[in-house]
Amino acid sequence: MRYGHKYVFLLPGLLVLIAILIFPVIFTVRLSLSGWNSYNPGLDFVGIKNYVRLFTSDPRFWEAFSRLAFFSLTTVFLQYILGFGLALLVWRDVLFKRFFRVLFLIPMMTTPVIMTVIWKTVFHESLGPVNDFLSMFGLTPLWLSDPMLSKVTVIIVEVWQWTPFMFLLLLAGLLSLPKEAFLAASIDGAGPLRKFIYVTFPLMAPISIGAIIIRLIEASKIMDTIYVLTSGGPGTSTETTSFYIFIKGLREFQMGYSAAMSFTYLIVMILSLTVIVNILIRVFIGRND
Amino acid sequence: MKRITVAVTSMLVGVTAAGIAAGDKWSDQFPHIKNTGDIAGECSYESMSQKDYSGQTLTINTHAVPVMGEPTALHAEQFSALTGAEVNVIHTPAGDLYSKAMIPFQAGQAPYDIVFGFSNFIRDWMAYLEPVPEYYVNMRQMQDVTKSHIDVASWDGTMMQFPIDGDRHYLKYRKDVIDNPELQAKYLAETGNELRVPQTWKEYAEIAAYFNGWDWDGDGELEYGSAEVMKKDDLMYAAFFSRSVAYAKNPATPGGFFFDLDTMTPLINSPGFVEALTDWVEAVNYVPPGGINFSLGDEINSFGGGQALFSFSWDDAFVAAMEDGSAIKNKVGVAPLPGADRVWNRETGAWDETYNQAPYIVWGWAAAVAKKSKNHELAFDYLCFFSNDANHQADIAIGRFGVNPFKKSDFVPDIYIERQGWDQQIAEEYTETLMDMEEKSTNRVFPLRVPGVFEFTSAVATGTSKALAGQLSPQEALDEVAAEWEAIIERVGVDNVREAYAVGVALEDNLR
Amino acid sequence: MRSFYITLKYLAIALWTAFVVGPFLWALSTSFKDFSSVTSGAKYIPWLQFKPTLEGWNVLWRTPARGGVDIAEPFMNSLMVTTLASAISIALGTLAAYALSRYTFKFGFVKNNDITFFFISQRIMPPVVLSIPFFIMLSKFGLLDTIAGLVTVYIVLLMPIAVWIMVDFFNKVPRELDETALIDGCNPFQAFFQVVLPNSIPGLVVATMFCLIFGWTDFFFSFILTFTEVQLLPVRIVALNSSITPWWSLSAAALISVAPLLLVAFVVERFLSKGNLSGALK
């Protein structure tokens, strides 16, 4: 009796998901084995030609992966630190904390496609406010047109947009922490820093890991920000894998090849995430046993 | 005899009076055409009002508002009022027009009766389009279209796209600088050269560099040499080609510009193109801050806003500059693209030391009817109405519409002088320059229109932008592009590309 | 020493607030500009530094025939699709998450963590290549350009988030609660709805917020899968993006599109403050 219930809970969601996904997934696999492009639509069969091409004659794909790793890891790391910090700041003992909590959520609620255009105007080298302010000090950094600096700009925009994600999750986590552990620590005479390291942080481990993983997945798909700000430029300095897949797929219409790239991307991501989860578990939980 | 004359005369008077009366009637109801009134023709307001399409629906996918988007919607509204048809218009950003049309087409559907796009989509989406029927091709309104634009809209003699707009790249410059005697004297004194409309790209570079980074028009802001489309997006390769044609289109070596037609070897890394890319890399020194990331919109903002001395891509920057309310209205001029003092000869493997200039008949807005649409007649009538004489004359007078001249009767200075307040000299310069490019040049380059065209142009965009960013030297960058082009040709099939490319080459070599 | 930390705290909050609010203020100011005030260098204060106009805002209500993009209908469409898809995703996802948190599953070698991972892995795939199959699939069922079609696709996007977050939050709710309820004579469903769920309000609220956000701000799928009948807000706003990027109307559009979610943020914050686990054990 008890065991029958578990299926009733799980299966509606799982089956609905599988039902909607099954055709697209199979189609995409089949697509990756075809040479579908703008002048040759249709599922002809070319075997693993796309994959061969991907692994042997497309260094640009793998270069894009290194940039992807750079962007994802940097932005998620920053978002975690900042998000946690902000959550701690407005958790308790602050004036107007409820107002700030709402305020800090807002950037996440903007539509990336639209908000990034606003950012483009903010960082516009001759007509935007940032350089207007900096020109008082004689500086006009090339936010969007310098290979190094454009990466920084992308990171700034991403951090602005998605730190609230971490912030919200971690705040919710903090708010649902059991008070007993803190009482015990206070009785033991622990100060705020010790309380954090030995009580708060370990208790927040599961949520932290979950949040980081989701953000890593989302951050890796970064598209709108790059598309609007730099189109992957200057040159290829801000081109990530997902952007490259987009170009090949929807601009050049090499759908078959794009599907092969997407699958490879999926596999690489799954492998990487598995490794990362293990690392995170050791960092967050292993140490505090 | 006398009675017949009287009868005929009174008939003519009657018809004319009726014509004038009809013109007034339509322009009262539709203020858009108030300057000309309705102009007679098979697709005039009068003619369309005779048609009854009530109960039928037309779906159009067009560009964002206002460029092309607003006129599409406006004419849709008018068409609907005249014929009773229901017209739905969707607006899509430029870069997505291709995918928004192709995905349904390739999935075997035609949700849109009419699709707007760029004219270089033609080879890719031709298979899904309905050719323009003879009836429309033979109309007087169509015969008025310049030869270049009929060619651009057609594939191997069949008109696949309906001409609704014309585009070209030309040089725009600040008259208040180039024609300014004080600055001319200053320039001569400091450089020993004459300040004039640049005849070559080298001269362009010299003048732009000189006028880069100081306030030469006294408005309290710094100005710069040139505003160009350098952002690695869907359009910058056209800017590169405009810079290349003078160095690489040699009238002495027909048989291909992008490829050698016989061998289908890419020519993109030949010395002519490399020289142009070298020029372009140098241009990074005389563009405004952030210029290397300028999209077309930024170029328009920059030149149209008075920040740059030169610009050379589509009409939009010029139009923006000449709008009422622009600080530089009537201070800008028009000239053909600069040429070069030497052009590469691929047969002799050396430079021909002669002056060479070639217009780049760049692609522009195009509209076409889907083959699977159930409303062919309705769709073609709409497009014909869109570009009827009255509408067209009104459209080209509204800068933000993005409709630029492409009919022979468009190149009349008065239109611009009276309706848009242009200076006479500028209007004449504009119409003459454009008309020459359209009708008179024999050394033209047509846009690349082969299968998989965007793979080729994307490779060019990536390569050139790497050179601009300093990641590679021009030669290395173009070698990379050439290698990619060869890979693409192999994937697409040499014969497929050659067959398509031959169509463009025939136009360039004036064989048709 | 303590007051030093307090000052530091407020300073940090102030800095971050400035960072968050800055772009919005800029957007607000820009929404009242026009071509000449945009191209003549950065300007901030209307009337003092530039002549303000309502053009940027008016464009959002005008029809395209007059140079505008009417956002009223897409706004409502977005509301409908987002709320429907979120509701379904949360409902199905929460149930599934509870199962994954409380019970052990074993389908061959596939265990709980694998199933959870399967859910979240749906978020990994970049949507580009999914455009053609989803297009074909929806057209076969006649769901192109319909609310139902979009909702179907959005469920795939949103359910994984719901599952992933709720699993975490359910794991925090001690099993003793469930067991106590069962001992007291509840069946598993009652245990879930009456005991566990009320104690997971923060998680539920957060998951709902994320579903709403990801649904409201999606551009890609609504772009590919709709034509004339059902247009969503981001697609309609982007219709302003022609050759000249209209800084002013896009700024206005950005501000408007944030508005509904702002309301949701207030609601979320309210619930967050209420749900606190420690009371439950008593």
CSV table of C-alpha atoms in Angstrom, one decimal, chain B residues 8 58 268 328 350:
chain,number,residue,atom,x,y,z
B,8,VAL,CA,-12.1,63.2,-78.1
B,58,LEU,CA,-3.1,37.8,-45.5
B,268,ILE,CA,39.0,35.9,-50.7
B,328,ILE,CA,23.7,68.3,-39.5
B,350,ALA,CA,50.4,41.2,-60.3
